[in-house]
Coordinates of C-alpha atoms in Angstrom, one line a residue:
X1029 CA 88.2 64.1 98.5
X1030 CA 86.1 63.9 101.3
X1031 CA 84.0 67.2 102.5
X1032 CA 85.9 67.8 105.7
X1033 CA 89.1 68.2 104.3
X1034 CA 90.1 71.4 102.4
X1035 CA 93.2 72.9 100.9
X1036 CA 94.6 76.2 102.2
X1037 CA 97.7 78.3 100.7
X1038 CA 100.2 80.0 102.3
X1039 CA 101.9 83.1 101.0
X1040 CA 100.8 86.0 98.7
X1041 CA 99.8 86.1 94.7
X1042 CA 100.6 88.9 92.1
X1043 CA 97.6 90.2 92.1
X1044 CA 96.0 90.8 88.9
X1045 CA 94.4 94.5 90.2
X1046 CA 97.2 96.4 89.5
X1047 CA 98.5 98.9 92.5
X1048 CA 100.1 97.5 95.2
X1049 CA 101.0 93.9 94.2
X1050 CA 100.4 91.6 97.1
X1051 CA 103.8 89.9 98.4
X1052 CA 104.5 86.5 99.3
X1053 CA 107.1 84.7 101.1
X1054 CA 109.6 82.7 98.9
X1055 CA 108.4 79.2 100.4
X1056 CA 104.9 79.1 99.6
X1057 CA 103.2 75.9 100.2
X1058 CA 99.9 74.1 99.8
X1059 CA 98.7 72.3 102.8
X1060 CA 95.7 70.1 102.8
X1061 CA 94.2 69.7 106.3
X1062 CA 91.5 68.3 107.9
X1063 CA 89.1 70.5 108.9
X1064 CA 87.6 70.5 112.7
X1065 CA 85.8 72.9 114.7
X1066 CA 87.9 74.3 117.0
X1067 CA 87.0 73.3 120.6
X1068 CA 85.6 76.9 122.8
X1069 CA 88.4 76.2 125.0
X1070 CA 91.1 77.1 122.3
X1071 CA 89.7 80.1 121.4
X1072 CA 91.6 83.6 122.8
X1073 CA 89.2 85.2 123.1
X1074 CA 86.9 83.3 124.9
X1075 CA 89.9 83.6 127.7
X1076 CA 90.5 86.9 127.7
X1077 CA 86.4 87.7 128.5
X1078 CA 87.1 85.7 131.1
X1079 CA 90.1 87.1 132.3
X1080 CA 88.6 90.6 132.2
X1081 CA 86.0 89.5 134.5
X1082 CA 88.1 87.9 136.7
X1083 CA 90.2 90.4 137.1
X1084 CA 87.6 93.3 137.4
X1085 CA 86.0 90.9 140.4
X1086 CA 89.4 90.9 142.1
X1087 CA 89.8 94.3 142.1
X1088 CA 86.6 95.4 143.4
X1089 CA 86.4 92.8 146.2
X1090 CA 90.2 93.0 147.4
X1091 CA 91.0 96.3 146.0
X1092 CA 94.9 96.2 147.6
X1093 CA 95.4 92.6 145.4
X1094 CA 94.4 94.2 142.8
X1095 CA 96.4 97.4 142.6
X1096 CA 99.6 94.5 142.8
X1097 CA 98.7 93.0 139.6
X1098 CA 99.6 96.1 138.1
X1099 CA 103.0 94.3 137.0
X1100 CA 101.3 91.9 135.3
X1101 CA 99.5 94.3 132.8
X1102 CA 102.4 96.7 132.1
X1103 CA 104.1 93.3 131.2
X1104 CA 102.2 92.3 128.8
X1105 CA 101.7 95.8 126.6
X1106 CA 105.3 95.8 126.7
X1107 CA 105.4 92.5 125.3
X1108 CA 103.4 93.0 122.7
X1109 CA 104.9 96.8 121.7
X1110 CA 108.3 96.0 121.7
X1111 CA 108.0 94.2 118.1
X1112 CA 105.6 97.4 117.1
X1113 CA 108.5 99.6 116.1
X1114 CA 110.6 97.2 114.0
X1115 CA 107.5 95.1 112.6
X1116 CA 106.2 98.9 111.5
X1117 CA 108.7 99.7 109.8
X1118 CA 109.7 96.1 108.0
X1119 CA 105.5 95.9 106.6
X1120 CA 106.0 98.9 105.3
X1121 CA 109.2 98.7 103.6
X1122 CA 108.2 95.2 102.2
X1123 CA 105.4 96.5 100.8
X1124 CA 106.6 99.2 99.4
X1125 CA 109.5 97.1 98.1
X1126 CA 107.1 95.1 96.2
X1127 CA 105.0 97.1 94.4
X1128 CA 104.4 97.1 90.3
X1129 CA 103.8 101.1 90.4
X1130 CA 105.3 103.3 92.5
X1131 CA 102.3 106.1 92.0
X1132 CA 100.3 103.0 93.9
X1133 CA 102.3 104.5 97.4
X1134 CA 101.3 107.9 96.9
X1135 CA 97.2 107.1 95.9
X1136 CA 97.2 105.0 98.8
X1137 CA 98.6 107.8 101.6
X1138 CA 96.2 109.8 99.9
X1139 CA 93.0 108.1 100.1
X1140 CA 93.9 107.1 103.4
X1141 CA 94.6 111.1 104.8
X1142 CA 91.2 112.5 102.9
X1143 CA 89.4 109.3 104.8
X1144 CA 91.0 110.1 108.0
X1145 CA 90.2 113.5 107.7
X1146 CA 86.4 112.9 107.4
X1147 CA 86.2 110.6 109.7
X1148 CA 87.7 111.7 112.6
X1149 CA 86.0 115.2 111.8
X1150 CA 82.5 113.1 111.7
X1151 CA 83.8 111.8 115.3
X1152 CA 85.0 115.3 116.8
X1153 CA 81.4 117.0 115.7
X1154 CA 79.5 113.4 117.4
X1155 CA 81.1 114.3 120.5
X1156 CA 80.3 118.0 120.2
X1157 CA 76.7 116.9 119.6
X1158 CA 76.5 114.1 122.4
X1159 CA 77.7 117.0 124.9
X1160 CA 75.3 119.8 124.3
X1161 CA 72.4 117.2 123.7
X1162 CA 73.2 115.3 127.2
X1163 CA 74.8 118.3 129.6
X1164 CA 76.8 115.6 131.5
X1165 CA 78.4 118.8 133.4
X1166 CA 75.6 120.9 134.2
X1167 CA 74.6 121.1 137.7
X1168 CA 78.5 120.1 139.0
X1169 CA 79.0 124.0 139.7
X1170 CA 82.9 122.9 140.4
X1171 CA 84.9 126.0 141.0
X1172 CA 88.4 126.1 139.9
X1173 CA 90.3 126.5 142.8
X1174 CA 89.2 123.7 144.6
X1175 CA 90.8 121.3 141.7
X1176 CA 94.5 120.3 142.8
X1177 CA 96.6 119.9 139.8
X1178 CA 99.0 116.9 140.2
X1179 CA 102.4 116.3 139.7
X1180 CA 101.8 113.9 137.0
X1181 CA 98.6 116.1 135.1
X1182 CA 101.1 119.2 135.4
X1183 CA 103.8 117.4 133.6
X1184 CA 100.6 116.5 130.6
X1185 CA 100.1 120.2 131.2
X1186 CA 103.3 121.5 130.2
X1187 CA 104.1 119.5 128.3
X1188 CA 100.7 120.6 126.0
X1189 CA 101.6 123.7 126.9
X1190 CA 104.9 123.7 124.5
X1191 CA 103.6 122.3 121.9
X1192 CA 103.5 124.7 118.6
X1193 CA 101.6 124.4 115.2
X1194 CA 104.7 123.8 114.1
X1195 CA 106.0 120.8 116.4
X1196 CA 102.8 118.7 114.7
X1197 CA 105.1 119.2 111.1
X1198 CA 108.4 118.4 112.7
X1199 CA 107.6 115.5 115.2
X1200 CA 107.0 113.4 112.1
X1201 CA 111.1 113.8 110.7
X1202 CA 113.0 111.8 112.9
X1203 CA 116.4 113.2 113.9
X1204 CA 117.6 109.9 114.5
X1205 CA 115.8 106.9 112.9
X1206 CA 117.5 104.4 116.0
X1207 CA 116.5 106.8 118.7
X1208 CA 112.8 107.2 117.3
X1209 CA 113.1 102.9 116.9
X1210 CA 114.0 103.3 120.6
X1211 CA 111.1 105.4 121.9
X1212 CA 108.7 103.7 119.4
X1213 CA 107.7 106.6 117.8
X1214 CA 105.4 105.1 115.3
X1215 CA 105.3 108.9 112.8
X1216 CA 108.4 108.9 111.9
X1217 CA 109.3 105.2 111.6
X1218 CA 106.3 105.1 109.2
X1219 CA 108.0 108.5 107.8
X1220 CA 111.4 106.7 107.2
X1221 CA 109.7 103.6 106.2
X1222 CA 108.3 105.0 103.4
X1223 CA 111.3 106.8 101.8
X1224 CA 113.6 103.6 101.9
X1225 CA 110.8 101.8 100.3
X1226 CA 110.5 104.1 97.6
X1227 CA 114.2 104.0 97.5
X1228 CA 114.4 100.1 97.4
X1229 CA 111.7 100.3 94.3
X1230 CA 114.2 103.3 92.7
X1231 CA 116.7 100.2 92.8
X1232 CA 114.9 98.2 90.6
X1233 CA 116.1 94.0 91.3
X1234 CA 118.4 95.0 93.5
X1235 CA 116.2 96.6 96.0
X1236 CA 113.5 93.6 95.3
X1237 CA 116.1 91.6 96.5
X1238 CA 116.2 93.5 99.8
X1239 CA 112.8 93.9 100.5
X1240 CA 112.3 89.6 100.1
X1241 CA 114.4 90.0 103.2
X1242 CA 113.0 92.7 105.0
X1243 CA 109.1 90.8 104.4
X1244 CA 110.9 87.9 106.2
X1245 CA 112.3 89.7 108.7
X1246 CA 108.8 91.0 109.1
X1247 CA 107.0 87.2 109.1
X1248 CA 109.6 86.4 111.9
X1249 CA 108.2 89.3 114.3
X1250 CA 104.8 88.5 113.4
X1251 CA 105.6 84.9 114.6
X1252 CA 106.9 86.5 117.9
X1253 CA 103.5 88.7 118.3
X1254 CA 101.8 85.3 117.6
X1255 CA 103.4 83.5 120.3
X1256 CA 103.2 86.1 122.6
X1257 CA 99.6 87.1 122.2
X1258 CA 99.2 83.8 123.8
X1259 CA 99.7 85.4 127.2
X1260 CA 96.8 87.7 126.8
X1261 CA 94.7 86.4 129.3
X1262 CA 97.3 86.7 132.3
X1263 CA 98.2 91.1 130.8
X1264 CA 94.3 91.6 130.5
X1265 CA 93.5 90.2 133.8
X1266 CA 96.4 92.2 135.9
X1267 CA 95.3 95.2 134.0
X1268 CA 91.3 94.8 134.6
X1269 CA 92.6 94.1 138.5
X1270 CA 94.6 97.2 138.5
X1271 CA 91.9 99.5 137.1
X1272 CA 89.1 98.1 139.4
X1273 CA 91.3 98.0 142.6
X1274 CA 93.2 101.6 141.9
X1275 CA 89.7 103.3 140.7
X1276 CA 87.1 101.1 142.0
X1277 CA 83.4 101.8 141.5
X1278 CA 83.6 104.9 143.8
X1279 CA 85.5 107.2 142.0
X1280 CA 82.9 107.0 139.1
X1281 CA 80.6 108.8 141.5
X1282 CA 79.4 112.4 139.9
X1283 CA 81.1 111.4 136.4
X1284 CA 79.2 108.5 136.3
X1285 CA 76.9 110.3 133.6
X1286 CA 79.6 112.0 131.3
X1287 CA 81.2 108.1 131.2
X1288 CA 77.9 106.5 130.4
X1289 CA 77.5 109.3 127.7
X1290 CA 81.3 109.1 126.2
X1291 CA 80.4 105.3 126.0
X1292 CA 77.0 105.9 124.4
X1293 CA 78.3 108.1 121.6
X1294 CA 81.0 105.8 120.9
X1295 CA 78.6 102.8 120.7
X1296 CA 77.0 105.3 117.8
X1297 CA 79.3 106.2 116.2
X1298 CA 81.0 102.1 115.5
X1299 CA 77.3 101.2 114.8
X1300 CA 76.1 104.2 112.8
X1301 CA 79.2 105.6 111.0
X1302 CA 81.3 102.6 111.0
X1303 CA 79.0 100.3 110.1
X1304 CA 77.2 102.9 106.8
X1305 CA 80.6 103.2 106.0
X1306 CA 81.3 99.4 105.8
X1307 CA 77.4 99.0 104.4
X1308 CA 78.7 101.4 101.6
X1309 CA 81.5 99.5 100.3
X1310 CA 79.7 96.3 100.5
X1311 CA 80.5 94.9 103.5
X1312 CA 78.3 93.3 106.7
X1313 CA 79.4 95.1 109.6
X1314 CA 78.6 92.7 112.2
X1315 CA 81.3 89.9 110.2
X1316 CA 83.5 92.6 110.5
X1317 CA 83.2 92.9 113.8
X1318 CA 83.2 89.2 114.5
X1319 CA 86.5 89.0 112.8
X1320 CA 88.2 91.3 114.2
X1321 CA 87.0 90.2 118.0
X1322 CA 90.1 89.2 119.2
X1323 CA 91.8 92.5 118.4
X1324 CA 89.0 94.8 119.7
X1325 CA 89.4 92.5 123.4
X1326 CA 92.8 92.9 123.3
X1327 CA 92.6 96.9 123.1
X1328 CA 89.6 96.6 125.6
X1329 CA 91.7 94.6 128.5
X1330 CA 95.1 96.4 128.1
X1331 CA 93.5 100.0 127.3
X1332 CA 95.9 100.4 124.7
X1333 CA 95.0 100.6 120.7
X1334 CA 98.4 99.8 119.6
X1335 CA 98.8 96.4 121.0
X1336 CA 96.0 95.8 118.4
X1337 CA 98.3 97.3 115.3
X1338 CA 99.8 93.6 114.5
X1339 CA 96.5 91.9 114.2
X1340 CA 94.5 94.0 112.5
X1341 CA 97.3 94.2 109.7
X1342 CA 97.9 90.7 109.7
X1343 CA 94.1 89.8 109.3
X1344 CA 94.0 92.8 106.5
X1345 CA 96.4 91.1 104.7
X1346 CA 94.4 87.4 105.2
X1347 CA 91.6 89.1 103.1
X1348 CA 93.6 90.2 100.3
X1349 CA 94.7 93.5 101.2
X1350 CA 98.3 94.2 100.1
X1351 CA 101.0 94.5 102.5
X1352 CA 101.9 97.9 101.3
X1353 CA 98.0 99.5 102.1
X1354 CA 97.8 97.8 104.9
X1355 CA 100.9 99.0 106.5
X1356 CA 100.2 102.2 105.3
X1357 CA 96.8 103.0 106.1
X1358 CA 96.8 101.3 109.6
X1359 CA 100.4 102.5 110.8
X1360 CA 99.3 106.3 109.9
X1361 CA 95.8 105.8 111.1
X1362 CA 97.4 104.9 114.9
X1363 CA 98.3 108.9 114.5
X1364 CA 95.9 110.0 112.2
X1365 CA 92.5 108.6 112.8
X1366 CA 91.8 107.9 116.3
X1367 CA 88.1 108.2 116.1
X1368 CA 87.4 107.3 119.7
X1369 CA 90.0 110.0 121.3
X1370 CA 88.1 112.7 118.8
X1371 CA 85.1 111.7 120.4
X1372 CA 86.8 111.9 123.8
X1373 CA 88.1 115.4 123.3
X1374 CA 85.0 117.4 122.3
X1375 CA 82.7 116.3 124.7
X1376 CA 85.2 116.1 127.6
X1377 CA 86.0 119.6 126.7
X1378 CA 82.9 120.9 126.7
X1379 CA 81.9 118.5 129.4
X1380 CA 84.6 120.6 131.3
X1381 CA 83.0 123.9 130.6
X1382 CA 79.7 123.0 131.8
X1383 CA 80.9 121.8 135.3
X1384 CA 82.7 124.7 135.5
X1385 CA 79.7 127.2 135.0
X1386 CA 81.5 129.0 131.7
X1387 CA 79.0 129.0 128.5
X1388 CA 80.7 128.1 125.0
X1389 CA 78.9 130.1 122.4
X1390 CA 79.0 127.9 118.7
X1391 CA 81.5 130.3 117.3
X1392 CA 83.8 129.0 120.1
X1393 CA 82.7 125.6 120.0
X1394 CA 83.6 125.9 116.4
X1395 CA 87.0 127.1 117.2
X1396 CA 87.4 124.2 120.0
X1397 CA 86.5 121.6 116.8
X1398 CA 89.0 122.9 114.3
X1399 CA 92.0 123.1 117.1
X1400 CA 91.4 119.7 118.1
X1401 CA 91.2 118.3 114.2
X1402 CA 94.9 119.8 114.6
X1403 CA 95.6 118.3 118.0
X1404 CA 94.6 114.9 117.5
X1405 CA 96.7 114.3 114.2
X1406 CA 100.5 113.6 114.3
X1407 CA 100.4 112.7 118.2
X1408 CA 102.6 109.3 117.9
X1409 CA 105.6 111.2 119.3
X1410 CA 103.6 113.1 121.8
X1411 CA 104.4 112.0 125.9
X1412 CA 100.8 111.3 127.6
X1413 CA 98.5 110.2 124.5
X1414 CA 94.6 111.1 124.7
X1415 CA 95.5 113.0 128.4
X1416 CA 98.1 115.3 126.4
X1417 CA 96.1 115.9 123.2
X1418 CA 93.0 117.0 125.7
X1419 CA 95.4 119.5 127.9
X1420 CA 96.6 120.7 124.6
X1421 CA 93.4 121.3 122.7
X1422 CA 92.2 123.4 126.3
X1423 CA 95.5 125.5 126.5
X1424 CA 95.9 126.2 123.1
X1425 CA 92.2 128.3 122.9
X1426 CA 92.4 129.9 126.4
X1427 CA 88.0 129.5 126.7
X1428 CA 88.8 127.1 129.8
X1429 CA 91.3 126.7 132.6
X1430 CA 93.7 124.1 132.0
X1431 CA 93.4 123.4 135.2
X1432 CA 89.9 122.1 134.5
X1433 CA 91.5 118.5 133.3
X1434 CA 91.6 117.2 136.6
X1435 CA 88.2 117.2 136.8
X1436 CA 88.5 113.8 134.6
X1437 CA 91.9 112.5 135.0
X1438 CA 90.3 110.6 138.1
X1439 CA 88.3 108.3 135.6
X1440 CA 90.4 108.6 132.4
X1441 CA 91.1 105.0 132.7
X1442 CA 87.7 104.0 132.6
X1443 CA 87.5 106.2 129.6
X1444 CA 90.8 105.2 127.8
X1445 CA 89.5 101.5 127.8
X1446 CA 86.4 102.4 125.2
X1447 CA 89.1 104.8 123.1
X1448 CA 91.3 102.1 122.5
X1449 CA 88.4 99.6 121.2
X1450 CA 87.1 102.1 118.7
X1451 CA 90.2 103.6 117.6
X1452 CA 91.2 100.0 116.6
X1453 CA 88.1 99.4 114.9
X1454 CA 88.4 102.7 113.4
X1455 CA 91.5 101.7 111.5
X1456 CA 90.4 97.9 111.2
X1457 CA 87.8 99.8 108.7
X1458 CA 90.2 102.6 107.2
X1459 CA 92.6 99.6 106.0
X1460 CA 89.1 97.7 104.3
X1461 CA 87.7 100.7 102.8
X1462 CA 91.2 102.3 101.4
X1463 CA 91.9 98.7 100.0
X1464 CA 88.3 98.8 98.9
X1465 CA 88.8 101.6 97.1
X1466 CA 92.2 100.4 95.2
X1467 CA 90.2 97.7 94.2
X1468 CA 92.1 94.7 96.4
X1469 CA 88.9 93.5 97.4
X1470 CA 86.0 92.1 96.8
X1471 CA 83.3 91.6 99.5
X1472 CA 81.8 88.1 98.1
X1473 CA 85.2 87.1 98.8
X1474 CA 86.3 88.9 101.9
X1475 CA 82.7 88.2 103.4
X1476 CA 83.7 84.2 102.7
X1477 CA 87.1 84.3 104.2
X1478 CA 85.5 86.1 107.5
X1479 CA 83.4 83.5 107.5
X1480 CA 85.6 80.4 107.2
X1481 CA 84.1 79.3 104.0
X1482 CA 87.4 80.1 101.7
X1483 CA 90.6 80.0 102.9
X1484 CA 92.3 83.6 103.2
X1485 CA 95.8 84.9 102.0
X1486 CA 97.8 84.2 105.3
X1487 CA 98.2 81.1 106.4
X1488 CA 99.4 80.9 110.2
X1489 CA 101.5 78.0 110.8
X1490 CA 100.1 77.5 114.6
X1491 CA 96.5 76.9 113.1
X1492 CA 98.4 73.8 111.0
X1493 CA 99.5 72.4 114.0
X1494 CA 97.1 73.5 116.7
X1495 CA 94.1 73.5 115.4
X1496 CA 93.9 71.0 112.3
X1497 CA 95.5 67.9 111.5
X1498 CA 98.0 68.3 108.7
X1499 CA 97.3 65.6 106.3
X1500 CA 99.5 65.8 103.2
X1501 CA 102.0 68.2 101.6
X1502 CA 102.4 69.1 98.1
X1503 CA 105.4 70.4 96.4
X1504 CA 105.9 74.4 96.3
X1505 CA 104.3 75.7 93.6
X1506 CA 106.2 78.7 91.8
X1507 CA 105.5 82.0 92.5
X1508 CA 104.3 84.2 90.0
X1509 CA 106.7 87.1 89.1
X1510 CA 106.1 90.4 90.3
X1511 CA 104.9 92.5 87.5
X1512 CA 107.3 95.5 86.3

């Protein structure tokens, strides 16, 4: 066989690790293609770069144009999230569904919370550090009165405001399972999820049966999120537009500083602690990175982590991470590990103080740390995102006025853009190191199928026909039972 042409299998194995046993579809296949380098032109990602700078020019030199393009962004987030609920809650049941031992589930929520929770309290004290190190605030002297609270920013206010200790508890059962499907409440879906795939295993063949059809149901909306990723380019450029044209470059003015230092800690915190954490279990962080470009420009151009969520599972699962880790740790890392809004609260929050002349002692700073490491778990079903969590975290300690939010809701766009890109990567790396650490992986192998040198788990039929020339077909071999 000659050396361009390779063979590439579609479909899961029982894997031999024990755990979570790796799914596959019914119709596995073995395709042998011809291998060709995929022309710069095809590649997404390579459009959306250039989409973002087209769209940031358009903004800045017709600022009125670009505000119109608004539309266009909005459009394409909602695109992308409106498979996000169902394709949430199918991964997970699937997996679930498919596993050879049910204590598997409960090893894997667990590794993934006590990861979450020392991470994301790695990235609250960064912040706390970058803040007091920097003094982006000091010298603003901003009193209090002069800030005028908006209708929108007193609705975030409020709405922080109400929030109990308790609400972060009972946010995650849903009352109605539709109505949180609705709303795209991504807690308690995952919540739900999880119970009626340990119900499905508790059925024994019977509930195999179902989750078979629940993992197709699942390949069918990852086939949608496939074809509509396609329109990336056109959602990232009416987004970049909108952001240039509505903020522009003169409402960075004074805050110019506390943004370049919010960026500069986040660029620390992906190299330093990302990437040890990566270099510990074995892995080159910069292949990581390479992989998962797509995702990461995606979350850049349409400031929003979650349209990321699909990708980063789907190229989890090309690795050889099961579909049951993957759906877990990801899904409850988009509520329980968002590294870059840690990062964003602490040193906004202090940031805060300092233009407004008050002094945080450490003891209070220390109180600030452990309210947030409350505040910025379970916020799925929370209205507002990163803008609530921050009004919540200020009202609930009473050291600053609430009011003092507005002094960065002008550029919390600018700022929401860099949250999304690290809180994706942030669970890009929570999926590889809890899979890591059930022993799915191994990084020879995963390090090869980054790489393009061994073909990976997941086989996406638009690469067959878009980007290779499909050569010959082989008959279906038989899939290996699922161990019991």
């Amino acid at each position: 066989m000659p050396d361009s042409v390779r063979t590439m299998v579609t479909g899961g194995t029982e894997s031999p690790r024990g755990g979570l046993a790796m799914s596959y579809p019914s119709s596995a296949e073995r395709v042998v293609v011809a291998a060709r380098r995929t022309p710069w032109y095809r590649h997404l990602y390579i459009w959306v770069l250039i989409a973002m700078a087209l769209g940031t020019s358009v903004g800045l030199l017709w600022p009125t144009t670009g505000k119109a393009l608004k539309p266009l962004g909005d459009a394409f987030v909602s695109l992308l999230t409106m498979t996000l609920a169902p394709l949430v809650l199918c991964m997970v049941v699937a997996g679930i569904g498919a596993v050879a031992n049910l204590g598997s589930v409960g090893k894997v929520a667990l590794r993934s919370l006590l990861y979450f929770e020392v991470v994301t309290s790695i990235a609250l004290g960064l912040g706390l550090l970058a803040v007091n190190m920097i003094e982006p605030g000091a010298g603003l002297n901003t009193e209090v009165d002069s800030l005028e609270v908006t209708d929108k920013v007193a609705d975030g206010i409020a709405a922080g405001q109400d929030l109990s200790w308790y609400d972060y508890i009972l946010q995650i059962i849903p009352s109605n399972i539709i109505a949180s499907l609705a709303d795209g409440a991504i807690l308690p879906i995952l919540f739900f999820a999880i119970l009626f795939g340990i119900s499905l295993q508790l059925m024994g063949e019977r509930g195999r049966d179902i989750a078979r059809g629940v993992e197709r149901l699942s390949e069918a909306l990852f086939q949608v999120v496939r074809i509509v990723v396609w329109a990336a380019p056109v959602g990232v450029f009416g987004a970049m537009a909108f952001t240039a044209g509505n903020f522009g470059a003169a409402s960075l003015g004074a805050l110019a500083k506390l943004i370049a230092t919010f960026y500069a800690t986040s660029l620390v915190f992906v190299v330093v602690v990302l990437g040890g954490i990566l270099m510990l279990v074995g892995l080159r962080p910069w292949r990581v990175l390479r992989y998962f470009k797509d995702e990461v420009l995606l979350a850049l151009g349409a400031s929003s982590s979650e349209v990321a969520l699909p990708g980063i599972v789907r190229k989890l699962e090309n690795i050889g991470v099961t579909k049951g880790t993957a759906g877990i740790s990801v899904t409850a890392g988009y509520s329980f590990n968002l590294d870059g809004t840690c990062i964003y609260l602490t040193l906004t929050t202090v940031f805060i103080a300092q233009a407004l002349g008050i002094d945080l002692s450490l003891g209070q700073q220390v109180i600030l740390l452990l309210v947030m490491l409350l505040a910025s778990k379970g916020t799925a079903g929370v209205t507002g995102g990163g803008f609530v969590m921050l009004t919540t975290s200020v009202s609930a300690t009473n050291l600053i006025p609430v009011a003092g939010v507005m002094l960065v809701f002008g550029v919390d766009r600018f700022m929401s853009e860099c949250r999304a890109v690290v809180n994706s990567l942030g669970n890009a790396v929570a999926g590889i190191v809890v899979a890591r650490w059930q022993g799915e992986i191994e990084p020879d192998k995963v390090h090869a199928i980054m790489a393009g040198h061994q073909p990976g788990f997941v086989l996406e039929s638009n690469k067959v026909t878009k980007d290779f020339d499909t050569t010959a077909l082989v008959p279906d071999p038989q899939p290996v039972p699922s161990a019991r």
